[in-house]
mmCIF file of C-alpha atoms in Angstrom:
data_model
loop_
_atom_site.group_PDB
_atom_site.id
_atom_site.type_symbol
_atom_site.label_atom_id
_atom_site.label_comp_id
_atom_site.label_asym_id
_atom_site.label_seq_id
_atom_site.Cartn_x
_atom_site.Cartn_y
_atom_site.Cartn_z
ATOM 1 C CA MET A 161 -127.711 27.670 53.820
ATOM 2 C CA GLY A 162 -127.063 30.892 54.543
ATOM 3 C CA GLU A 163 -125.648 33.618 52.298
ATOM 4 C CA ILE A 164 -122.044 34.107 51.048
ATOM 5 C CA LEU A 165 -120.611 37.284 52.012
ATOM 6 C CA GLY A 166 -117.639 38.598 49.994
ATOM 7 C CA TYR A 167 -114.993 41.657 51.785
ATOM 8 C CA ALA A 168 -111.965 43.300 49.778
ATOM 9 C CA ARG A 169 -109.385 45.854 51.743
ATOM 10 C CA VAL A 170 -107.043 48.494 50.246
ATOM 11 C CA SER A 171 -105.131 50.722 52.350
ATOM 12 C CA THR A 172 -104.864 54.179 50.903
ATOM 13 C CA SER A 173 -107.684 56.078 48.847
ATOM 14 C CA ASP A 174 -104.733 55.546 45.598
ATOM 15 C CA GLN A 175 -105.377 51.997 45.608
ATOM 16 C CA SER A 176 -108.482 50.361 43.514
ATOM 17 C CA ARG A 177 -110.458 47.215 45.592
ATOM 18 C CA ASP A 178 -111.732 46.055 41.869
ATOM 19 C CA GLY A 179 -109.218 43.700 41.461
ATOM 20 C CA GLN A 180 -110.305 42.106 44.547
ATOM 21 C CA ILE A 181 -113.643 42.203 44.306
ATOM 22 C CA GLU A 182 -113.726 40.650 40.521
ATOM 23 C CA SER A 183 -111.368 38.060 41.728
ATOM 24 C CA ILE A 184 -114.537 37.458 44.501
ATOM 25 C CA ARG A 185 -117.086 37.438 41.227
ATOM 26 C CA GLU A 186 -115.203 35.066 38.977
ATOM 27 C CA HIS A 187 -115.791 32.621 41.828
ATOM 28 C CA TYR A 188 -119.165 33.781 42.589
ATOM 29 C CA PRO A 189 -120.811 35.431 39.778
ATOM 30 C CA ASN A 190 -124.589 35.452 41.337
ATOM 31 C CA LEU A 191 -123.162 37.028 44.639
ATOM 32 C CA PRO A 192 -125.170 40.390 44.956
ATOM 33 C CA ALA A 193 -123.675 44.042 45.173
ATOM 34 C CA GLU A 194 -125.550 44.138 49.082
ATOM 35 C CA ASN A 195 -123.253 41.388 50.025
ATOM 36 C CA ILE A 196 -119.931 42.354 49.659
ATOM 37 C CA TYR A 197 -118.406 44.953 51.980
ATOM 38 C CA ALA A 198 -115.231 47.172 50.832
ATOM 39 C CA ASP A 199 -113.076 49.054 52.685
ATOM 40 C CA ILE A 200 -110.366 52.044 52.500
ATOM 41 C CA GLY A 201 -108.260 51.634 56.025
ATOM 42 C CA SER A 202 -105.250 50.177 57.461
ATOM 43 C CA GLY A 203 -105.866 46.075 58.189
ATOM 44 C CA ASP A 204 -104.172 46.796 61.918
ATOM 45 C CA ASP A 205 -107.906 48.641 62.690
ATOM 46 C CA PRO A 206 -110.647 46.595 63.437
ATOM 47 C CA THR A 207 -113.223 49.599 63.878
ATOM 48 C CA ARG A 208 -113.364 49.745 59.727
ATOM 49 C CA ASP A 209 -117.151 50.324 58.623
ATOM 50 C CA GLU A 210 -118.023 48.047 56.597
ATOM 51 C CA TYR A 211 -115.633 45.047 57.930
ATOM 52 C CA VAL A 212 -117.890 45.928 61.568
ATOM 53 C CA ASP A 213 -121.115 45.409 59.063
ATOM 54 C CA LEU A 214 -119.908 42.505 57.632
ATOM 55 C CA ARG A 215 -119.176 41.343 61.537
ATOM 56 C CA GLU A 216 -122.433 42.155 62.884
ATOM 57 C CA ARG A 217 -124.228 40.656 60.089
ATOM 58 C CA LEU A 218 -122.014 37.037 60.266
ATOM 59 C CA GLU A 219 -122.666 36.993 64.175
ATOM 60 C CA ASN A 220 -126.935 37.449 63.996
ATOM 61 C CA ASP A 221 -127.814 36.656 60.392
ATOM 62 C CA PRO A 222 -127.547 32.826 58.567
ATOM 63 C CA VAL A 223 -123.939 33.474 56.461
ATOM 64 C CA GLU A 224 -122.387 30.014 54.656
ATOM 65 C CA LYS A 225 -119.408 31.460 53.700
ATOM 66 C CA ILE A 226 -117.146 34.801 53.790
ATOM 67 C CA VAL A 227 -115.041 35.221 50.832
ATOM 68 C CA ALA A 228 -111.834 37.323 50.339
ATOM 69 C CA ALA A 229 -109.134 37.905 47.718
ATOM 70 C CA LYS A 230 -106.393 37.281 50.535
ATOM 71 C CA LEU A 231 -106.504 36.500 53.970
ATOM 72 C CA ASP A 232 -104.338 39.745 54.721
ATOM 73 C CA ARG A 233 -107.412 41.836 53.505
ATOM 74 C CA LEU A 234 -109.156 40.731 56.856
ATOM 75 C CA GLY A 235 -106.067 42.163 59.166
ATOM 76 C CA ARG A 236 -102.970 42.852 59.738
ATOM 77 C CA SER A 237 -102.399 41.976 63.256
ATOM 78 C CA THR A 238 -102.607 38.051 63.935
ATOM 79 C CA ALA A 239 -104.903 38.689 67.111
ATOM 80 C CA GLU A 240 -107.530 40.233 64.941
ATOM 81 C CA VAL A 241 -107.150 37.856 61.952
ATOM 82 C CA ALA A 242 -107.501 34.530 65.163
ATOM 83 C CA ASP A 243 -110.807 36.011 66.622
ATOM 84 C CA PHE A 244 -112.017 36.450 63.033
ATOM 85 C CA VAL A 245 -111.516 32.947 62.181
ATOM 86 C CA ASP A 246 -112.661 31.750 65.694
ATOM 87 C CA THR A 247 -115.714 33.910 65.269
ATOM 88 C CA CYS A 248 -116.361 32.113 61.887
ATOM 89 C CA ALA A 249 -116.263 28.847 63.535
ATOM 90 C CA ASP A 250 -118.088 29.471 66.233
ATOM 91 C CA HIS A 251 -121.129 30.898 64.201
ATOM 92 C CA GLY A 252 -120.327 27.401 61.868
ATOM 93 C CA VAL A 253 -119.551 30.157 59.019
ATOM 94 C CA GLY A 254 -116.737 29.014 56.199
ATOM 95 C CA LEU A 255 -114.254 30.804 54.849
ATOM 96 C CA HIS A 256 -113.110 31.087 51.528
ATOM 97 C CA LEU A 257 -109.708 32.942 50.200
ATOM 98 C CA VAL A 258 -110.049 32.761 46.694
ATOM 99 C CA GLN A 259 -106.514 34.025 45.382
ATOM 100 C CA GLN A 260 -104.421 31.696 47.790
ATOM 101 C CA GLY A 261 -106.445 28.381 47.156
ATOM 102 C CA PHE A 262 -108.408 28.359 51.040
ATOM 103 C CA ASP A 263 -111.645 27.109 51.169
ATOM 104 C CA VAL A 264 -112.211 26.050 54.653
ATOM 105 C CA HIS A 265 -115.178 24.679 56.407
ATOM 106 C CA PRO A 266 -116.090 25.897 59.596
ATOM 107 C CA ASP A 267 -115.638 22.254 61.252
ATOM 108 C CA ASN A 268 -112.070 21.766 60.115
ATOM 109 C CA GLU A 269 -109.948 22.744 63.091
ATOM 110 C CA MET A 270 -106.407 21.843 60.892
ATOM 111 C CA GLY A 271 -107.308 24.352 57.943
ATOM 112 C CA GLN A 272 -107.905 27.162 61.075
ATOM 113 C CA MET A 273 -105.002 26.486 62.965
ATOM 114 C CA MET A 274 -103.150 26.411 58.811
ATOM 115 C CA LEU A 275 -104.975 30.719 58.655
ATOM 116 C CA LYS A 276 -104.124 31.597 62.002
ATOM 117 C CA PHE A 277 -99.973 30.157 61.227
ATOM 118 C CA MET A 278 -100.435 32.317 57.919
ATOM 119 C CA SER A 279 -101.575 35.027 59.878
ATOM 120 C CA ILE A 280 -98.544 35.385 61.952
ATOM 121 C CA VAL A 281 -95.801 34.589 59.516
ATOM 122 C CA ALA A 282 -97.566 38.034 56.998
ATOM 123 C CA GLU A 283 -97.278 39.812 60.357
ATOM 124 C CA MET A 284 -93.875 38.619 60.999
ATOM 125 C CA GLU A 285 -92.361 39.732 57.636
ATOM 126 C CA LEU A 286 -94.587 42.865 57.682
ATOM 127 C CA LYS A 287 -92.724 44.193 60.923
ATOM 128 C CA LEU A 288 -89.507 43.083 59.671
ATOM 129 C CA ASN A 289 -89.625 44.471 56.099
ATOM 130 C CA ARG A 290 -90.479 47.816 58.024
ATOM 131 C CA GLU A 291 -88.129 47.814 60.446
ATOM 132 C CA ARG A 292 -84.961 46.876 57.753
ATOM 133 C CA ARG A 293 -85.819 49.146 55.750
ATOM 134 C CA GLN A 294 -85.604 52.084 58.138
ATOM 135 C CA GLU A 295 -82.658 50.559 59.515
ATOM 136 C CA GLY A 296 -80.795 50.728 56.335
ATOM 137 C CA ILE A 297 -81.867 54.333 55.573
ATOM 138 C CA GLU A 298 -80.683 55.077 59.250
ATOM 139 C CA ARG A 299 -77.184 53.974 58.884
ATOM 140 C CA ALA A 300 -76.560 54.909 55.228
ATOM 141 C CA ILE A 301 -77.462 58.888 56.627
ATOM 142 C CA ASP A 302 -75.251 58.211 59.750
ATOM 143 C CA ARG A 303 -72.637 57.467 57.580
ATOM 144 C CA GLY A 304 -73.250 60.275 55.001
ATOM 145 C CA VAL A 305 -74.440 58.132 52.405
ATOM 146 C CA GLN A 306 -75.960 59.936 49.710
ATOM 147 C CA PHE A 307 -78.986 57.821 47.913
ATOM 148 C CA GLY A 308 -78.263 57.147 44.245
ATOM 149 C CA GLN A 309 -80.671 58.326 41.333
ATOM 150 C CA ALA A 310 -84.444 58.861 43.116
ATOM 151 C CA PRO A 311 -86.640 56.800 41.211
ATOM 152 C CA HIS A 312 -88.812 58.284 38.426
ATOM 153 C CA GLY A 313 -91.447 60.892 39.403
ATOM 154 C CA MET A 314 -89.355 61.336 42.357
ATOM 155 C CA THR A 315 -86.836 63.701 44.149
ATOM 156 C CA LYS A 316 -84.523 63.304 46.669
ATOM 157 C CA ASN A 317 -84.824 65.514 50.139
ATOM 158 C CA GLU A 318 -81.975 67.362 52.043
ATOM 159 C CA MET A 319 -80.700 63.669 53.305
ATOM 160 C CA GLY A 320 -80.807 62.198 50.380
ATOM 161 C CA VAL A 321 -83.870 60.151 50.823
ATOM 162 C CA PRO A 322 -86.427 60.351 47.992
ATOM 163 C CA VAL A 323 -89.825 61.726 48.585
ATOM 164 C CA PRO A 324 -92.449 62.505 46.109
ATOM 165 C CA GLY A 325 -91.320 64.793 43.004
ATOM 166 C CA GLU A 326 -92.508 66.063 39.812
ATOM 167 C CA GLY A 327 -94.293 63.178 37.871
ATOM 168 C CA TYR A 328 -95.559 61.372 41.343
ATOM 169 C CA GLU A 329 -99.339 61.175 40.481
ATOM 170 C CA ARG A 330 -98.866 60.389 37.158
ATOM 171 C CA VAL A 331 -96.843 57.241 38.360
ATOM 172 C CA GLN A 332 -99.202 56.561 40.505
ATOM 173 C CA ALA A 333 -102.464 56.926 37.766
ATOM 174 C CA PHE A 334 -99.986 54.722 35.129
ATOM 175 C CA ILE A 335 -99.341 51.539 38.319
ATOM 176 C CA ARG A 336 -103.478 51.922 38.464
ATOM 177 C CA GLU A 337 -104.169 52.198 35.172
ATOM 178 C CA VAL A 338 -101.754 49.029 34.231
ATOM 179 C CA LYS A 339 -103.093 46.886 37.529
ATOM 180 C CA LYS A 340 -106.741 46.859 35.210
ATOM 181 C CA GLY A 341 -105.337 44.654 32.534
ATOM 182 C CA ARG A 342 -103.226 47.582 30.187
ATOM 183 C CA SER A 343 -100.161 46.700 28.541
ATOM 184 C CA LYS A 344 -97.236 47.782 30.385
ATOM 185 C CA ARG A 345 -95.316 49.689 27.617
ATOM 186 C CA PRO A 346 -97.835 51.499 26.106
ATOM 187 C CA THR A 347 -99.610 52.768 29.245
ATOM 188 C CA ALA A 348 -96.241 54.029 30.122
ATOM 189 C CA ARG A 349 -95.829 55.617 27.227
ATOM 190 C CA PHE A 350 -99.274 57.496 27.706
ATOM 191 C CA PHE A 351 -98.514 58.788 31.046
ATOM 192 C CA ASP A 352 -94.947 59.638 30.339
ATOM 193 C CA VAL A 353 -92.931 57.103 32.152
ATOM 194 C CA PRO A 354 -89.710 56.048 30.684
ATOM 195 C CA GLU A 355 -89.942 52.254 29.602
ATOM 196 C CA GLY A 356 -86.816 51.524 31.300
ATOM 197 C CA SER A 357 -88.286 52.296 34.718
ATOM 198 C CA ILE A 358 -91.635 49.803 34.149
ATOM 199 C CA ALA A 359 -89.775 47.094 36.168
ATOM 200 C CA THR A 360 -88.456 49.459 38.749
ATOM 201 C CA ILE A 361 -91.934 50.699 39.503
ATOM 202 C CA LEU A 362 -93.818 47.817 39.514
ATOM 203 C CA ASP A 363 -91.502 46.201 41.883
ATOM 204 C CA ARG A 364 -92.059 48.654 44.253
ATOM 205 C CA ALA A 365 -95.329 50.382 43.572
ATOM 206 C CA ASP A 366 -96.468 50.008 47.384
ATOM 207 C CA GLU A 367 -93.465 51.021 49.383
ATOM 208 C CA LEU A 368 -92.657 54.004 46.768
ATOM 209 C CA TYR A 369 -95.858 55.208 45.418
ATOM 210 C CA GLY A 370 -98.750 53.884 47.996
ATOM 211 C CA VAL A 371 -100.108 51.357 45.064
ATOM 212 C CA ALA A 372 -100.454 47.842 45.807
ATOM 213 C CA PHE A 373 -99.531 45.657 42.613
ATOM 214 C CA ASP A 374 -98.804 42.372 42.300
ATOM 215 C CA ASN A 375 -97.682 41.027 38.729
ATOM 216 C CA ASP A 376 -99.351 37.594 38.732
ATOM 217 C CA GLU A 377 -102.719 39.360 39.492
ATOM 218 C CA TRP A 378 -101.923 41.598 36.407
ATOM 219 C CA LYS A 379 -101.687 38.621 34.322
ATOM 220 C CA ILE A 380 -104.643 37.489 35.443
ATOM 221 C CA GLU A 381 -106.679 40.560 34.401
ATOM 222 C CA ARG A 382 -104.119 41.371 30.876
ATOM 223 C CA ALA A 383 -105.028 37.232 29.813
ATOM 224 C CA ARG A 384 -109.096 38.829 30.569
ATOM 225 C CA VAL A 385 -108.583 41.730 28.193
ATOM 226 C CA GLU A 386 -107.101 40.215 25.548
ATOM 227 C CA ALA A 387 -109.532 37.088 25.353
ATOM 228 C CA GLY A 388 -112.692 39.685 25.594
ATOM 229 C CA GLU A 389 -114.026 38.931 29.194
ATOM 230 C CA LYS A 390 -112.706 43.110 30.282
ATOM 231 C CA GLY A 391 -113.111 45.603 28.611
ATOM 232 C CA LEU A 392 -111.144 48.662 29.017
ATOM 233 C CA ALA A 393 -112.416 52.255 28.629
ATOM 234 C CA GLU A 394 -109.860 54.534 26.450
ATOM 235 C CA LEU A 395 -107.737 56.437 28.750
ATOM 236 C CA GLY A 396 -108.189 60.170 29.729
ATOM 237 C CA GLU A 397 -106.512 62.970 30.215
ATOM 238 C CA ALA A 398 -102.628 62.346 32.328
ATOM 239 C CA PRO A 399 -102.119 64.218 35.366
ATOM 240 C CA ASP A 400 -100.137 67.076 35.278
#
């Protein structure tokens, strides 16, 4: 029987890998720290340092299973994800996506096909969302449309497009702290974020502030805090 290896990834240094790692440890509490690989970088880049080390160990050492929070943490490219799934199968390694409920055995061809299909859909949705957002902005600018009030912590440039402004880093810090399981309203007050802006900020956290936020994951973290399973340090000084 081989070892179990975990993998987590975020796109930027403003994001935290803690939530992904904790979700892995919920299912594998005895997983050694040296068996968890974590990157900061684009899922389109197959040369991520920890990802490369993970694959090298997968291909050369006895490994039973790879564990990640979601499929898109392993990669954003359909080709890369499909190659990773095939590599796991070739080496008799299972793949467990703990937040998506997929635990695929290496000889489960149907499960492997399903993972590849999921990667195709995810990549298509990502590209379509980017294209729609950019096309919408360009059409609005061509028509001379001025965007409405900028989201909290942002301002509008000369074309009326929202860009980071005063208080932007405070909003980023607010999102990161809420992700840990903190109550939303008290945390908003600490970072001087209007309560009326909380929903918009969290709904568009990744798009506008570069900090990914999943409300379902927050509910899990919040429940752990309220149950006393997870402790949180007191908030430090808010960014200027």
